[in-house]
mmCIF file of C-alpha atoms in Angstrom:
data_model
loop_
_atom_site.group_PDB
_atom_site.id
_atom_site.type_symbol
_atom_site.label_atom_id
_atom_site.label_comp_id
_atom_site.label_asym_id
_atom_site.label_seq_id
_atom_site.Cartn_x
_atom_site.Cartn_y
_atom_site.Cartn_z
ATOM 1 C CA UNK A 1 21.787 46.472 181.529
ATOM 2 C CA UNK A 2 20.860 49.891 182.934
ATOM 3 C CA UNK A 3 22.943 51.621 180.259
ATOM 4 C CA UNK A 4 21.108 49.742 177.477
ATOM 5 C CA UNK A 5 17.753 50.765 178.921
ATOM 6 C CA UNK A 6 18.777 54.423 178.982
ATOM 7 C CA UNK A 7 19.926 54.236 175.366
ATOM 8 C CA UNK A 8 16.599 52.702 174.321
ATOM 9 C CA UNK A 9 14.640 55.448 176.088
ATOM 10 C CA UNK A 10 16.878 58.139 174.535
ATOM 11 C CA UNK A 11 16.399 56.623 171.079
ATOM 12 C CA UNK A 12 12.626 56.511 171.493
ATOM 13 C CA UNK A 13 12.534 60.159 172.630
ATOM 14 C CA UNK A 14 14.666 61.302 169.678
ATOM 15 C CA UNK A 15 12.496 59.343 167.247
ATOM 16 C CA UNK A 16 9.323 60.890 168.696
ATOM 17 C CA UNK A 17 10.846 64.388 168.568
ATOM 18 C CA UNK A 18 12.109 64.041 164.984
ATOM 19 C CA UNK A 19 8.847 65.213 163.296
ATOM 20 C CA UNK A 20 8.785 68.232 165.614
ATOM 21 C CA UNK A 21 12.411 69.123 164.815
ATOM 22 C CA UNK A 22 11.844 68.790 161.081
ATOM 23 C CA UNK A 23 8.551 70.722 161.085
ATOM 24 C CA UNK A 24 10.475 74.001 160.835
ATOM 25 C CA UNK A 25 12.331 72.921 157.711
ATOM 26 C CA UNK A 26 11.276 73.850 154.201
ATOM 27 C CA UNK A 27 12.589 72.831 150.804
ATOM 28 C CA UNK A 28 12.461 75.350 147.983
ATOM 29 C CA UNK A 29 13.409 72.596 145.510
ATOM 30 C CA UNK A 30 10.263 70.648 146.427
ATOM 31 C CA UNK A 31 8.073 73.778 146.236
ATOM 32 C CA UNK A 32 9.016 75.319 142.854
ATOM 33 C CA UNK A 33 7.362 78.453 141.499
ATOM 34 C CA UNK A 34 8.383 78.155 137.871
ATOM 35 C CA UNK A 35 8.243 75.815 134.890
ATOM 36 C CA UNK A 36 11.941 74.856 135.040
ATOM 37 C CA UNK A 37 11.847 74.277 138.784
ATOM 38 C CA UNK A 38 8.742 72.078 138.410
ATOM 39 C CA UNK A 39 10.415 69.879 135.770
ATOM 40 C CA UNK A 40 13.496 69.547 137.963
ATOM 41 C CA UNK A 41 11.336 68.482 140.908
ATOM 42 C CA UNK A 42 9.719 65.757 138.792
ATOM 43 C CA UNK A 43 13.201 64.595 137.695
ATOM 44 C CA UNK A 44 14.483 64.485 141.324
ATOM 45 C CA UNK A 45 11.427 62.560 142.575
ATOM 46 C CA UNK A 46 11.537 60.109 139.638
ATOM 47 C CA UNK A 47 15.259 59.377 140.125
ATOM 48 C CA UNK A 48 14.719 59.040 143.897
ATOM 49 C CA UNK A 49 11.860 56.567 143.376
ATOM 50 C CA UNK A 50 13.883 54.491 140.926
ATOM 51 C CA UNK A 51 16.765 54.188 143.385
ATOM 52 C CA UNK A 52 14.350 53.190 146.180
ATOM 53 C CA UNK A 53 13.503 50.087 144.120
ATOM 54 C CA UNK A 54 16.906 48.812 145.208
ATOM 55 C CA UNK A 55 17.320 50.529 148.544
ATOM 56 C CA UNK A 56 14.033 49.474 150.204
ATOM 57 C CA UNK A 57 14.319 45.721 149.440
ATOM 58 C CA UNK A 58 17.931 45.733 150.642
ATOM 59 C CA UNK A 59 16.971 47.346 153.954
ATOM 60 C CA UNK A 60 13.992 44.988 154.419
ATOM 61 C CA UNK A 61 16.034 41.880 153.563
ATOM 62 C CA UNK A 62 18.868 42.943 155.869
ATOM 63 C CA UNK A 63 16.490 43.194 158.828
ATOM 64 C CA UNK A 64 14.617 40.048 157.807
ATOM 65 C CA UNK A 65 17.755 37.947 157.384
ATOM 66 C CA UNK A 66 19.228 39.210 160.663
ATOM 67 C CA UNK A 67 16.054 38.156 162.484
ATOM 68 C CA UNK A 68 15.540 34.891 160.586
ATOM 69 C CA UNK A 69 19.080 33.608 160.962
ATOM 70 C CA UNK A 70 19.754 34.817 164.484
ATOM 71 C CA UNK A 71 21.705 32.523 166.751
ATOM 72 C CA UNK A 72 18.698 31.522 168.830
ATOM 73 C CA UNK A 73 16.450 30.456 165.895
ATOM 74 C CA UNK A 74 16.959 26.711 165.530
ATOM 75 C CA UNK A 75 14.225 26.416 162.831
ATOM 76 C CA UNK A 76 16.176 28.348 160.159
ATOM 77 C CA UNK A 77 17.790 26.290 157.399
ATOM 78 C CA UNK A 78 21.497 25.858 157.968
ATOM 79 C CA UNK A 79 23.600 25.563 154.740
ATOM 80 C CA UNK A 80 27.272 26.143 155.583
ATOM 81 C CA UNK A 81 28.408 25.012 152.101
ATOM 82 C CA UNK A 82 25.977 27.179 150.065
ATOM 83 C CA UNK A 83 27.881 29.399 147.562
ATOM 84 C CA UNK A 84 25.828 30.222 144.440
ATOM 85 C CA UNK A 85 22.268 30.843 143.170
ATOM 86 C CA UNK A 86 21.400 31.665 139.551
ATOM 87 C CA UNK A 87 18.097 33.230 140.631
ATOM 88 C CA UNK A 88 19.827 35.618 143.033
ATOM 89 C CA UNK A 89 22.534 36.500 140.452
ATOM 90 C CA UNK A 90 19.834 37.413 137.888
ATOM 91 C CA UNK A 91 17.935 39.587 140.366
ATOM 92 C CA UNK A 92 20.957 41.472 141.779
ATOM 93 C CA UNK A 93 22.378 42.236 138.305
ATOM 94 C CA UNK A 94 19.293 42.632 136.099
ATOM 95 C CA UNK A 95 17.308 45.085 138.234
ATOM 96 C CA UNK A 96 20.216 47.578 138.791
ATOM 97 C CA UNK A 97 21.071 47.408 135.071
ATOM 98 C CA UNK A 98 17.484 48.213 134.101
ATOM 99 C CA UNK A 99 17.412 51.116 136.581
ATOM 100 C CA UNK A 100 20.697 52.498 135.230
ATOM 101 C CA UNK A 101 19.401 52.344 131.625
ATOM 102 C CA UNK A 102 16.150 54.110 132.578
ATOM 103 C CA UNK A 103 18.105 56.796 134.513
ATOM 104 C CA UNK A 104 20.478 57.288 131.580
ATOM 105 C CA UNK A 105 17.585 57.788 129.111
ATOM 106 C CA UNK A 106 15.820 60.127 131.555
ATOM 107 C CA UNK A 107 18.999 62.155 132.091
ATOM 108 C CA UNK A 108 19.658 62.447 128.339
ATOM 109 C CA UNK A 109 16.118 63.679 127.642
ATOM 110 C CA UNK A 110 15.989 66.192 130.519
ATOM 111 C CA UNK A 111 19.516 67.454 129.804
ATOM 112 C CA UNK A 112 18.183 68.683 126.480
ATOM 113 C CA UNK A 113 14.701 69.806 127.621
ATOM 114 C CA UNK A 114 16.175 71.722 130.600
ATOM 115 C CA UNK A 115 19.092 73.232 128.676
ATOM 116 C CA UNK A 116 19.545 76.592 130.476
ATOM 117 C CA UNK A 117 20.317 78.335 127.148
ATOM 118 C CA UNK A 118 17.052 77.090 125.578
ATOM 119 C CA UNK A 119 14.541 79.984 125.297
ATOM 120 C CA UNK A 120 11.226 79.508 127.095
ATOM 121 C CA UNK A 121 7.978 80.118 125.228
ATOM 122 C CA UNK A 122 5.243 81.473 127.490
ATOM 123 C CA UNK A 123 1.626 80.336 127.027
ATOM 124 C CA UNK A 124 0.580 83.975 126.762
ATOM 125 C CA UNK A 125 3.155 84.657 123.984
ATOM 126 C CA UNK A 126 4.886 87.328 126.092
ATOM 127 C CA UNK A 127 8.343 88.304 124.919
ATOM 128 C CA UNK A 128 11.277 87.606 127.193
ATOM 129 C CA UNK A 129 12.737 90.313 129.400
ATOM 130 C CA UNK A 130 16.537 90.538 129.528
ATOM 131 C CA UNK A 131 18.318 90.939 132.871
ATOM 132 C CA UNK A 132 22.112 91.062 133.160
ATOM 133 C CA UNK A 133 23.441 89.671 136.460
ATOM 134 C CA UNK A 134 26.991 90.452 137.620
ATOM 135 C CA UNK A 135 28.470 88.976 140.801
ATOM 136 C CA UNK A 136 30.762 91.305 142.754
ATOM 137 C CA UNK A 137 32.592 91.113 146.125
ATOM 138 C CA UNK A 138 30.078 90.430 147.863
ATOM 139 C CA UNK A 139 26.865 91.546 146.236
ATOM 140 C CA UNK A 140 24.841 91.079 143.058
ATOM 141 C CA UNK A 141 24.412 93.763 140.408
ATOM 142 C CA UNK A 142 21.351 93.411 138.149
ATOM 143 C CA UNK A 143 21.192 95.514 134.961
ATOM 144 C CA UNK A 144 17.989 96.024 132.963
ATOM 145 C CA UNK A 145 19.242 97.230 129.540
ATOM 146 C CA UNK A 146 15.782 97.896 128.051
ATOM 147 C CA UNK A 147 14.636 99.888 131.105
ATOM 148 C CA UNK A 148 18.077 101.532 131.511
ATOM 149 C CA UNK A 149 18.092 100.833 135.227
ATOM 150 C CA UNK A 150 20.126 98.680 137.635
ATOM 151 C CA UNK A 151 19.827 97.419 141.185
ATOM 152 C CA UNK A 152 22.072 95.868 143.815
ATOM 153 C CA UNK A 153 20.814 92.830 145.746
ATOM 154 C CA UNK A 154 17.258 93.175 144.414
ATOM 155 C CA UNK A 155 15.966 91.243 141.415
ATOM 156 C CA UNK A 156 12.422 91.996 140.189
ATOM 157 C CA UNK A 157 10.636 90.514 137.179
ATOM 158 C CA UNK A 158 7.059 90.148 135.903
ATOM 159 C CA UNK A 159 5.213 86.857 136.491
ATOM 160 C CA UNK A 160 4.404 84.584 133.543
ATOM 161 C CA UNK A 161 7.076 86.328 131.464
ATOM 162 C CA UNK A 162 10.171 84.507 130.177
ATOM 163 C CA UNK A 163 13.383 85.883 131.670
ATOM 164 C CA UNK A 164 16.646 85.765 129.730
ATOM 165 C CA UNK A 165 19.564 86.178 132.120
ATOM 166 C CA UNK A 166 23.058 87.069 130.961
ATOM 167 C CA UNK A 167 25.388 86.185 133.798
ATOM 168 C CA UNK A 168 28.997 87.180 134.451
ATOM 169 C CA UNK A 169 31.298 88.137 137.322
ATOM 170 C CA UNK A 170 33.205 91.290 138.127
ATOM 171 C CA UNK A 171 35.429 89.334 140.481
ATOM 172 C CA UNK A 172 36.018 85.661 141.349
ATOM 173 C CA UNK A 173 33.724 82.816 140.298
ATOM 174 C CA UNK A 174 30.252 82.693 141.857
ATOM 175 C CA UNK A 175 27.028 80.855 141.023
ATOM 176 C CA UNK A 176 23.657 82.481 140.414
ATOM 177 C CA UNK A 177 20.654 80.623 141.866
ATOM 178 C CA UNK A 178 17.034 81.312 142.825
ATOM 179 C CA UNK A 179 15.962 77.853 144.144
ATOM 180 C CA UNK A 180 12.223 78.398 143.550
ATOM 181 C CA UNK A 181 12.865 79.029 139.832
ATOM 182 C CA UNK A 182 15.421 76.270 139.306
ATOM 183 C CA UNK A 183 18.849 75.828 137.657
ATOM 184 C CA UNK A 184 22.022 77.475 138.932
ATOM 185 C CA UNK A 185 24.593 78.914 136.544
ATOM 186 C CA UNK A 186 28.193 79.848 137.281
ATOM 187 C CA UNK A 187 29.235 83.479 136.990
ATOM 188 C CA UNK A 188 32.821 83.853 135.773
ATOM 189 C CA UNK A 189 34.845 86.944 134.958
ATOM 190 C CA UNK A 190 35.029 87.648 131.227
ATOM 191 C CA UNK A 191 32.491 84.926 130.396
ATOM 192 C CA UNK A 192 28.912 85.588 129.246
ATOM 193 C CA UNK A 193 26.597 82.788 130.428
ATOM 194 C CA UNK A 194 22.910 82.449 129.524
ATOM 195 C CA UNK A 195 20.001 81.223 131.628
ATOM 196 C CA UNK A 196 16.295 81.191 130.751
ATOM 197 C CA UNK A 197 13.703 80.978 133.539
ATOM 198 C CA UNK A 198 10.054 81.831 134.109
ATOM 199 C CA UNK A 199 7.971 82.394 137.275
ATOM 200 C CA UNK A 200 4.446 80.980 137.413
ATOM 201 C CA UNK A 201 3.511 82.633 140.722
ATOM 202 C CA UNK A 202 4.043 85.981 142.357
ATOM 203 C CA UNK A 203 6.118 86.009 145.513
ATOM 204 C CA UNK A 204 9.234 87.126 147.316
ATOM 205 C CA UNK A 205 12.070 84.599 147.404
ATOM 206 C CA UNK A 206 15.748 84.596 148.307
ATOM 207 C CA UNK A 207 18.503 84.132 145.732
ATOM 208 C CA UNK A 208 22.171 83.671 146.462
ATOM 209 C CA UNK A 209 25.536 82.556 145.218
ATOM 210 C CA UNK A 210 26.114 78.861 145.797
ATOM 211 C CA UNK A 211 29.864 79.062 145.191
ATOM 212 C CA UNK A 212 32.096 80.180 148.061
ATOM 213 C CA UNK A 213 33.862 83.401 147.100
ATOM 214 C CA UNK A 214 35.509 84.793 150.187
ATOM 215 C CA UNK A 215 34.981 86.551 153.509
ATOM 216 C CA UNK A 216 31.630 88.226 152.719
ATOM 217 C CA UNK A 217 30.093 85.203 150.989
ATOM 218 C CA UNK A 218 27.461 84.519 153.673
ATOM 219 C CA UNK A 219 25.873 87.950 153.119
ATOM 220 C CA UNK A 220 25.874 87.673 149.334
ATOM 221 C CA UNK A 221 22.122 87.188 149.001
ATOM 222 C CA UNK A 222 19.411 89.073 147.131
ATOM 223 C CA UNK A 223 15.636 89.398 147.033
ATOM 224 C CA UNK A 224 13.887 87.894 144.018
ATOM 225 C CA UNK A 225 10.533 89.645 143.495
ATOM 226 C CA UNK A 226 8.025 88.010 141.140
ATOM 227 C CA UNK A 227 5.477 90.779 140.463
ATOM 228 C CA UNK A 228 2.298 91.287 138.476
ATOM 229 C CA UNK A 229 2.710 93.416 135.337
ATOM 230 C CA UNK A 230 1.286 96.470 137.092
ATOM 231 C CA UNK A 231 3.496 96.044 140.150
ATOM 232 C CA UNK A 232 6.554 95.481 137.973
ATOM 233 C CA UNK A 233 5.914 98.662 135.975
ATOM 234 C CA UNK A 234 5.512 100.547 139.261
ATOM 235 C CA UNK A 235 8.800 99.062 140.498
ATOM 236 C CA UNK A 236 10.576 100.126 137.305
ATOM 237 C CA UNK A 237 9.186 103.641 137.716
ATOM 238 C CA UNK A 238 10.423 103.729 141.312
ATOM 239 C CA UNK A 239 13.950 102.691 140.251
ATOM 240 C CA UNK A 240 13.945 105.205 137.376
ATOM 241 C CA UNK A 241 13.200 107.950 139.898
ATOM 242 C CA UNK A 242 16.396 107.154 141.791
ATOM 243 C CA UNK A 243 19.022 109.900 141.902
ATOM 244 C CA UNK A 244 21.874 107.395 141.610
ATOM 245 C CA UNK A 245 23.446 106.791 138.217
ATOM 246 C CA UNK A 246 25.799 104.005 137.102
ATOM 247 C CA UNK A 247 28.499 104.107 134.439
ATOM 248 C CA UNK A 248 31.544 101.912 134.005
ATOM 249 C CA UNK A 249 34.230 104.534 134.405
ATOM 250 C CA UNK A 250 32.843 106.154 137.516
ATOM 251 C CA UNK A 251 30.231 104.651 139.829
ATOM 252 C CA UNK A 252 30.844 101.014 138.854
ATOM 253 C CA UNK A 253 34.501 101.140 139.973
ATOM 254 C CA UNK A 254 33.367 102.298 143.404
ATOM 255 C CA UNK A 255 30.583 99.705 143.544
ATOM 256 C CA UNK A 256 32.977 96.893 142.583
ATOM 257 C CA UNK A 257 35.096 97.415 145.684
ATOM 258 C CA UNK A 258 34.614 94.617 148.254
ATOM 259 C CA UNK A 259 31.859 95.224 150.807
ATOM 260 C CA UNK A 260 29.838 92.941 153.051
ATOM 261 C CA UNK A 261 26.061 92.715 153.668
ATOM 262 C CA UNK A 262 25.415 95.435 151.093
ATOM 263 C CA UNK A 263 21.878 96.967 151.299
ATOM 264 C CA UNK A 264 19.604 97.315 148.252
ATOM 265 C CA UNK A 265 20.559 100.110 145.839
ATOM 266 C CA UNK A 266 18.613 101.503 142.844
ATOM 267 C CA UNK A 267 20.283 103.155 139.850
ATOM 268 C CA UNK A 268 18.731 105.174 137.023
ATOM 269 C CA UNK A 269 20.462 106.353 133.831
ATOM 270 C CA UNK A 270 22.661 103.279 133.531
ATOM 271 C CA UNK A 271 25.151 103.117 130.697
ATOM 272 C CA UNK A 272 23.581 100.972 127.933
ATOM 273 C CA UNK A 273 26.891 99.121 127.336
ATOM 274 C CA UNK A 274 27.812 98.663 131.019
ATOM 275 C CA UNK A 275 27.557 94.857 130.931
ATOM 276 C CA UNK A 276 29.699 94.530 127.765
ATOM 277 C CA UNK A 277 32.327 96.876 129.215
ATOM 278 C CA UNK A 278 32.546 94.682 132.318
ATOM 279 C CA UNK A 279 33.110 91.649 130.071
ATOM 280 C CA UNK A 280 35.628 93.463 127.853
ATOM 281 C CA UNK A 281 37.633 94.698 130.862
ATOM 282 C CA UNK A 282 38.567 91.117 131.731
ATOM 283 C CA UNK A 283 39.003 89.967 128.147
ATOM 284 C CA UNK A 284 41.415 92.824 127.434
ATOM 285 C CA UNK A 285 43.319 92.092 130.666
ATOM 286 C CA UNK A 286 43.728 88.451 129.651
ATOM 287 C CA UNK A 287 45.143 89.414 126.254
ATOM 288 C CA UNK A 288 47.697 91.815 127.689
ATOM 289 C CA UNK A 289 48.553 90.308 131.027
ATOM 290 C CA UNK A 290 47.655 86.668 130.834
ATOM 291 C CA UNK A 291 45.509 86.880 134.026
ATOM 292 C CA UNK A 292 41.883 87.733 134.823
ATOM 293 C CA UNK A 293 41.085 91.358 135.644
ATOM 294 C CA UNK A 294 40.933 94.527 133.602
ATOM 295 C CA UNK A 295 44.046 96.389 132.559
ATOM 296 C CA UNK A 296 44.327 99.711 134.335
ATOM 297 C CA UNK A 297 40.737 99.704 135.674
ATOM 298 C CA UNK A 298 39.088 99.145 139.027
ATOM 299 C CA UNK A 299 39.679 95.410 139.567
ATOM 300 C CA UNK A 300 43.387 95.636 138.945
ATOM 301 C CA UNK A 301 43.661 98.616 141.271
ATOM 302 C CA UNK A 302 42.495 96.838 144.432
ATOM 303 C CA UNK A 303 44.860 96.849 147.375
ATOM 304 C CA UNK A 304 47.157 93.933 148.119
ATOM 305 C CA UNK A 305 44.891 92.957 151.037
ATOM 306 C CA UNK A 306 41.852 92.747 148.730
ATOM 307 C CA UNK A 307 43.900 90.789 146.254
ATOM 308 C CA UNK A 308 44.931 88.439 149.019
ATOM 309 C CA UNK A 309 41.290 87.795 149.933
ATOM 310 C CA UNK A 310 40.484 87.111 146.287
ATOM 311 C CA UNK A 311 43.368 84.673 145.961
ATOM 312 C CA UNK A 312 42.164 82.891 149.106
ATOM 313 C CA UNK A 313 38.715 82.484 147.572
ATOM 314 C CA UNK A 314 40.236 81.080 144.390
ATOM 315 C CA UNK A 315 42.322 78.691 146.436
ATOM 316 C CA UNK A 316 39.164 77.538 148.190
ATOM 317 C CA UNK A 317 37.724 76.515 144.829
#
């Protein structure tokens, strides 16, 4: 008896403390800062509400039936031979079928409207800016071909401007994601993926890979800066003033070596075809060797230990 009383008190305390414990939590998915993220939030809430049409009545009826037909209630109807009800059969089959049909139609429509390769048209008719994102061990390289600059672990873009991402990997598979903007896309060596996003607000958010890729995965994050046009131009000027340069044959091979918790780097005078050379290095390796990785260039020259870490990450997939 005493043990039951203690459990009840403990349950009441935990229930009372739950709002306090959850007050420190935040959900980027439920607080989007872009058009795509907003549409995905509406889709999540709509699907959640549709499923609650089944879940809430089931929970209520479970509690109600348990109380109504408890052992001590002698007023409840007792039907030991009851086995079938047409009314119940209609309800338990018809409602879930209707919900599934509605969810299927909703999924089909949003799968096309939220196609990541579909260009976004801004209300202000601004042209899209292209940013090339390359995942490395364990950092993100962002190349701005029009501005001829690049950064490591820092992604900046102007607000209210469509962004066309080209996404690939210089190593194992990763996944590019800025939760406030919506939609994650896998980054794979030798493959050129597309993603179109737009930011409706200025801010500083965190992006990351959502696909485990090895020992330094936890530090593979980057800052996503949504800036006004003036601040973005100032940021571009700051990066263009950097003394670091980046070309495929030289600095990129050094950058591609595995490193953990890499700080932000800025590069000016970036090779205009750097992204395509990264893609071609893997495509050429596949043709000649039958495996991912460039022939005779940086990735294929990693030590056996590095290769072992990479293989472990692939095995984890």
